[in-house]
Each structure stands twice: as structure tokens, then as C-alpha cells.
PDB file of C-alpha atoms in Angstrom:
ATOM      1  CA  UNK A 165      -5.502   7.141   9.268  1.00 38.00           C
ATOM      2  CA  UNK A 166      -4.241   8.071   5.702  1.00 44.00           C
ATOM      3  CA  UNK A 167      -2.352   4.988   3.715  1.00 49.00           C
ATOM      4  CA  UNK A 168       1.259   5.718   3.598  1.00 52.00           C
ATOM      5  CA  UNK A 169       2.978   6.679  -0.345  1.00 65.00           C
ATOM      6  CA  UNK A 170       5.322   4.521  -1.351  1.00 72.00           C
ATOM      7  CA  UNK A 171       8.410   6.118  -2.996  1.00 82.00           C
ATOM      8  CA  UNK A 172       9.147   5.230  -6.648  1.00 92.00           C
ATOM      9  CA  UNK A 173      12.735   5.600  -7.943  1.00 96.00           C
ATOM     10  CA  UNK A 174      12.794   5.789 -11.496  1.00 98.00           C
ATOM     11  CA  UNK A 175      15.640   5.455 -13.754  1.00 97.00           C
ATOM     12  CA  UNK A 176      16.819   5.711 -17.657  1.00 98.00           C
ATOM     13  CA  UNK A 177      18.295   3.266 -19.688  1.00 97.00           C
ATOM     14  CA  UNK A 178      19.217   3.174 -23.494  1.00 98.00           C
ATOM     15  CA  UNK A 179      20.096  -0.432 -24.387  1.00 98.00           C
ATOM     16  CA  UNK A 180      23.997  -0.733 -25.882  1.00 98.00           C
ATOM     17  CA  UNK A 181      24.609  -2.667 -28.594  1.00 98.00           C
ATOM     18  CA  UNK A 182      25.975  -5.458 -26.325  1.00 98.00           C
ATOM     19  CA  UNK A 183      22.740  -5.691 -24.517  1.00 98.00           C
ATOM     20  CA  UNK A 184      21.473  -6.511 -27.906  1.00 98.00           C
ATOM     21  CA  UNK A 185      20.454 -10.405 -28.464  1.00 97.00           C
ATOM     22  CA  UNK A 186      20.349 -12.582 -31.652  1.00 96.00           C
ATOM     23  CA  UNK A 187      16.494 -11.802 -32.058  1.00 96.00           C
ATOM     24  CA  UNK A 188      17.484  -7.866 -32.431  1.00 97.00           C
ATOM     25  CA  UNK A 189      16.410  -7.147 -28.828  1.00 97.00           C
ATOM     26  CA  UNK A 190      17.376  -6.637 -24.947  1.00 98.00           C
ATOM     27  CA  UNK A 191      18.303 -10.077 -23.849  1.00 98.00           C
ATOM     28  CA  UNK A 192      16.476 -10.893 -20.736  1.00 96.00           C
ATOM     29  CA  UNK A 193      19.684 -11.580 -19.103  1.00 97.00           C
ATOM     30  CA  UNK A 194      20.615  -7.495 -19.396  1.00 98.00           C
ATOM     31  CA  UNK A 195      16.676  -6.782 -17.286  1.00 98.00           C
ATOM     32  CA  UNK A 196      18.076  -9.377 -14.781  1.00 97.00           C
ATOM     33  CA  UNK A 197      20.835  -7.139 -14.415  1.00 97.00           C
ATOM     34  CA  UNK A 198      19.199  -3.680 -14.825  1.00 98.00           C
ATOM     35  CA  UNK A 199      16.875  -5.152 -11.854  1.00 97.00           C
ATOM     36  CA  UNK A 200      19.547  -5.801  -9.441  1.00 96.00           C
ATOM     37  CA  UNK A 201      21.070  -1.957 -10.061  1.00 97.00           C
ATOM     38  CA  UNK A 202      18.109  -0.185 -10.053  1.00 97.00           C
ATOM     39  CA  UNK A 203      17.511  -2.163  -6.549  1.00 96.00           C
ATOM     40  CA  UNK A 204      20.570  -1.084  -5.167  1.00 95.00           C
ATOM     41  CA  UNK A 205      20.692   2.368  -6.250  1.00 96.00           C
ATOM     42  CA  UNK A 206      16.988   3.031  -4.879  1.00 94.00           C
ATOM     43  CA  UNK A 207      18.729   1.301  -1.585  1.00 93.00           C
ATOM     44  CA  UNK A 208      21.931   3.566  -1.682  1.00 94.00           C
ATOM     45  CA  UNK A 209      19.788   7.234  -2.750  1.00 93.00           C
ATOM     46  CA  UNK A 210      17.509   6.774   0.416  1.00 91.00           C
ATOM     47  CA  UNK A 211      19.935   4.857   2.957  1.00 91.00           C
ATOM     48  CA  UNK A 212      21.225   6.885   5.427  1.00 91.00           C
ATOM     49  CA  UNK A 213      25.087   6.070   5.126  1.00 93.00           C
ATOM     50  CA  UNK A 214      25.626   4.593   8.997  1.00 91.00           C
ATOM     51  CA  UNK A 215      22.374   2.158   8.217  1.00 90.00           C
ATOM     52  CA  UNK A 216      23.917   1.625   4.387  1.00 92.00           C
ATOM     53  CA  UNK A 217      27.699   0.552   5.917  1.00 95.00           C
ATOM     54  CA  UNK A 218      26.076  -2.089   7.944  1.00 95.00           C
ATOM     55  CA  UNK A 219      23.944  -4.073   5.897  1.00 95.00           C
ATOM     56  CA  UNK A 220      23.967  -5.429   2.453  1.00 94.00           C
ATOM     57  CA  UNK A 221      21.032  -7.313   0.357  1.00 94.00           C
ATOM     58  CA  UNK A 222      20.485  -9.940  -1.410  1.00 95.00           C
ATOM     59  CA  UNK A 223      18.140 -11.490  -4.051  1.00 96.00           C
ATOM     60  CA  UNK A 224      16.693 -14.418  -3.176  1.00 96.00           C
ATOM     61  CA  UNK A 225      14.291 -14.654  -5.902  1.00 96.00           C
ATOM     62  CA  UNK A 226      13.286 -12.892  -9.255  1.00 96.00           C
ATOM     63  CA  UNK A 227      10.051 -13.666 -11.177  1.00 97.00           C
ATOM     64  CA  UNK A 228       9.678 -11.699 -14.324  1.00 98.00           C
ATOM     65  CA  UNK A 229       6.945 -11.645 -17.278  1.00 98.00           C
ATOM     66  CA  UNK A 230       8.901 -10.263 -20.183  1.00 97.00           C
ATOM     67  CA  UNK A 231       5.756  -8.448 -22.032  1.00 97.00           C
ATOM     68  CA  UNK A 232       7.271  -6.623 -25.094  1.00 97.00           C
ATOM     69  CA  UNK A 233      10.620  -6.444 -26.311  1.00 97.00           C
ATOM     70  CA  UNK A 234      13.114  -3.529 -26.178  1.00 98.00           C
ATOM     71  CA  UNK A 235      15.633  -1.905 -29.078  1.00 97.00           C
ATOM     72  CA  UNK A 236      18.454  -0.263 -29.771  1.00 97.00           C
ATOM     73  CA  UNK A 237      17.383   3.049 -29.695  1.00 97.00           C
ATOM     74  CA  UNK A 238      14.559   3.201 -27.638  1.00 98.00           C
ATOM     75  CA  UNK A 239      15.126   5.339 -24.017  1.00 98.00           C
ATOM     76  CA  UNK A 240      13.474   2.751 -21.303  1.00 98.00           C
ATOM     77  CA  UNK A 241      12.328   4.017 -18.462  1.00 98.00           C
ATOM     78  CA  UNK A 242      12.829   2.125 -15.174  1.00 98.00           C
ATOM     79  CA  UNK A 243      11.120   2.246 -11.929  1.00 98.00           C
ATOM     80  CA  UNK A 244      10.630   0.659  -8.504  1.00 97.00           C
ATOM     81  CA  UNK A 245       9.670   0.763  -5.273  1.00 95.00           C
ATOM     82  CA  UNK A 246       9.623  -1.961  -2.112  1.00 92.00           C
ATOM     83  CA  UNK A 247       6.326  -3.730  -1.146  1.00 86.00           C
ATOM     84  CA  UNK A 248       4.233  -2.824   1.723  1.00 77.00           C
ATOM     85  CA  UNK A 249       5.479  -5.423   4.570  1.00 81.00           C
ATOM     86  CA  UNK A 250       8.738  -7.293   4.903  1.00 86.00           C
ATOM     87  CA  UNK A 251       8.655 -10.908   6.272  1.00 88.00           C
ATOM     88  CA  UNK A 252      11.051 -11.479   8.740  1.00 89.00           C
ATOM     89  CA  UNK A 253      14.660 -10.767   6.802  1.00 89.00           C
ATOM     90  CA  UNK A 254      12.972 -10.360   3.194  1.00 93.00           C
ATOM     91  CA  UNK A 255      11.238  -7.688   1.682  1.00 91.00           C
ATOM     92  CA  UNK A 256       9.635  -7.454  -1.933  1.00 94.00           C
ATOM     93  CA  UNK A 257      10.197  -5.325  -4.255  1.00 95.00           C
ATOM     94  CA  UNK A 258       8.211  -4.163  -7.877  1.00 96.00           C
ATOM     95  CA  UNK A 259      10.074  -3.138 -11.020  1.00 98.00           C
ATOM     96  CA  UNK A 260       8.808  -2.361 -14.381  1.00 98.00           C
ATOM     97  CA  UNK A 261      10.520  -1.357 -17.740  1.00 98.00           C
ATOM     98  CA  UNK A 262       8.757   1.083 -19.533  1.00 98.00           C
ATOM     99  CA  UNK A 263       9.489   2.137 -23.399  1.00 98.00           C
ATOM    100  CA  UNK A 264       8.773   5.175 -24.757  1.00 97.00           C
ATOM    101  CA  UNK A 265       5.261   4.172 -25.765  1.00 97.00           C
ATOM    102  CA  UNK A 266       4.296   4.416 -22.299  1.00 97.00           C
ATOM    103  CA  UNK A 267       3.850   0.331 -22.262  1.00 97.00           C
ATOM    104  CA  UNK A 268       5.249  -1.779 -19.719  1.00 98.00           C
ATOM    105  CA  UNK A 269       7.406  -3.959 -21.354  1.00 98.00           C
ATOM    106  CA  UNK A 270       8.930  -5.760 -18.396  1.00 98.00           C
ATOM    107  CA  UNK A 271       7.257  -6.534 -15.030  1.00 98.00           C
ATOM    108  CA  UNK A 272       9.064  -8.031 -11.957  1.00 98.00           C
ATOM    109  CA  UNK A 273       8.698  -8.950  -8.297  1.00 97.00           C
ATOM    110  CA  UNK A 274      12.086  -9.626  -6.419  1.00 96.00           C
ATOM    111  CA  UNK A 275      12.461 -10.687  -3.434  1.00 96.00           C
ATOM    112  CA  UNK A 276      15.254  -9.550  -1.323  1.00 95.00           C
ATOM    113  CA  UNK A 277      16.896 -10.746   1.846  1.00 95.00           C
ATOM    114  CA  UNK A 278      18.432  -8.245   4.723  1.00 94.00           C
ATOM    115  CA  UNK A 279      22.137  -9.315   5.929  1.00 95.00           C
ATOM    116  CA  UNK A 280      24.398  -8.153   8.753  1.00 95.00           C
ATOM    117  CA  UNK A 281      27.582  -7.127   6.266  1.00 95.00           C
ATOM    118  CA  UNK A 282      30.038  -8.351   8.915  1.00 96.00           C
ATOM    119  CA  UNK A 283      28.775 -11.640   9.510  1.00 97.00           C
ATOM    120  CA  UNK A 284      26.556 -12.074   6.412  1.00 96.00           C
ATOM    121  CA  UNK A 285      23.559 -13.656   8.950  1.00 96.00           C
ATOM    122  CA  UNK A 286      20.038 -12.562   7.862  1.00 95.00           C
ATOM    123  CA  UNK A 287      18.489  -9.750  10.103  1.00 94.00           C
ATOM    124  CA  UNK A 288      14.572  -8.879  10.474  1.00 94.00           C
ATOM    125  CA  UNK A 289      13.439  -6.074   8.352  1.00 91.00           C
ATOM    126  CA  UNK A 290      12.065  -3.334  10.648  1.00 90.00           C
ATOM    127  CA  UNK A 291      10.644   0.128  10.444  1.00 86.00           C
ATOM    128  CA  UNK A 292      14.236   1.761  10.539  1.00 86.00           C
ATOM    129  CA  UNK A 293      14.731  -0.154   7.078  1.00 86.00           C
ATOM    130  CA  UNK A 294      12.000   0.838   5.776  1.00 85.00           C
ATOM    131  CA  UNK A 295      11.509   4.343   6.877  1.00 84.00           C
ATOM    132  CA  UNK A 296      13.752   5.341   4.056  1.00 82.00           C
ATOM    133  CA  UNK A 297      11.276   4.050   1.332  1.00 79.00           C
ATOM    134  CA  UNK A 298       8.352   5.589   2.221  1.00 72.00           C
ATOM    135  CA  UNK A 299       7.952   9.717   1.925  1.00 64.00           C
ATOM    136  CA  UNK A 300       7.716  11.913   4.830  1.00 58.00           C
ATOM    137  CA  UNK A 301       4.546  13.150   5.446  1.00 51.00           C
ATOM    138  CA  UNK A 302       4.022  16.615   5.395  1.00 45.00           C
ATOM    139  CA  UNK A 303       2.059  18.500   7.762  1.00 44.00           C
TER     140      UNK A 303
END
């Protein structure tokens, strides 16, 4: 049986000039937050909307090794994609941030957990959540 493809959903950013620290580069508090909405919008482009209105998710954890720093001016490039087997209500999920040298310059493994939106309880991760992350097959 062939592996299944994970799908990668990739993203650009150019840093503003508020993102912009006192050491001349991206403050590691903007990749925090250029984690979290890359998440969700990988989330909301493959979510079918009835599955999308009834859960939300949350990070539980973020570990990140900041490699390289990032400018003003540079075009980053930003991808991710979801790990290969949830645990009960959390799933992992891989981002890096990529300059335009082709060098990762930021790495990250979040972890996210899977709530019911109505009564914000965790709920087990199962196929129909993660259908939408991994490519069709074509035959």
C-alpha cells in the first residue's frame, strides 16, 4: 500500500515595519503569530464549511528554533502541513519560514487541540478531520 501525501499550504509574507524589532529583525513574537494564521487558514482552505462551523482549535503548545533572522524587505515564504497521527483531541502540526535564499529560517512543531465550538469540550481527532489534509488519490 502506497504512503499517503501530505498536503502543504504555503503562504507569503513581507515583514511590516511594525513586525520589525530593536535588533533590525522579525521579532519572534510576529512568527508566533504568523504560526497561528497560517494554521488556521490551512484549516479554513480545506474544511468543508458544515465540519468548519462546528469545531474550532486550539494551540496547546508551540516549540520553535528560530534559525536565521528575517528583514524588512525580504518576501518569506511560509508553509505547513499536519503530522501523520492525531492523539486523541490533538494533532501536530510542522511550519517553517523560508527567506528568499531558500534557507529555513524558522522551524516549528505546534500542537493543536480539537474542540466542540458549542461547548468548547475537546473531541477525538478522526479520519473525517483529517481527510481534508491529505490529497485525494488519483486513480
Amino acid at each position: 500500500m502506497a504512503e499517503a501525501q501530505i498536503s502543504v499550504f504555503t503562504q507569503q509574507k513581507a515583514p511590516a515595519p511594525e513586525d520589525i524589532d530593536e535588533l533590525g529583525h522579525v521579532n519572534n513574537a510576529v512568527y508566533v503569530r504568523w504560526i497561528q494564521d497560517i494554521a488556521v487558514a490551512h484549516w479554513y482552505s480545506v474544511a468543508p464549511a458544515d465540519l468548519a462551523a462546528n469545531v474550532v482549535w486550539v494551540v496547546v503548545r508551540h516549540e520553535i528554533d528560530y534559525r536565521a533572522p528575517s528583514h524588512l524587505g525580504e518576501t518569506l515564504t511560509l508553509r505547513t502541513w499536519v503530522g501523520d497521527a492525531p492523539k486523541g483531541a490533538r494533532y501536530d502540526r510542522f511550519v517553517e519560514v523560508v527567506g528568499p535564499d531558500g534557507k529555513v529560517r524558522v522551524r516549528a512543531l505546534t500542537t493543536w487541540a480539537l474542540l466542540d465550538r458549542e461547548s468548547r469540550r475537546p473531541m477525538r481527532v478522526t479520519a473525517e478531520f483529517t481527510a481534508p489534509f491529505v490529497p485525494k488519490k488519483s486513480v
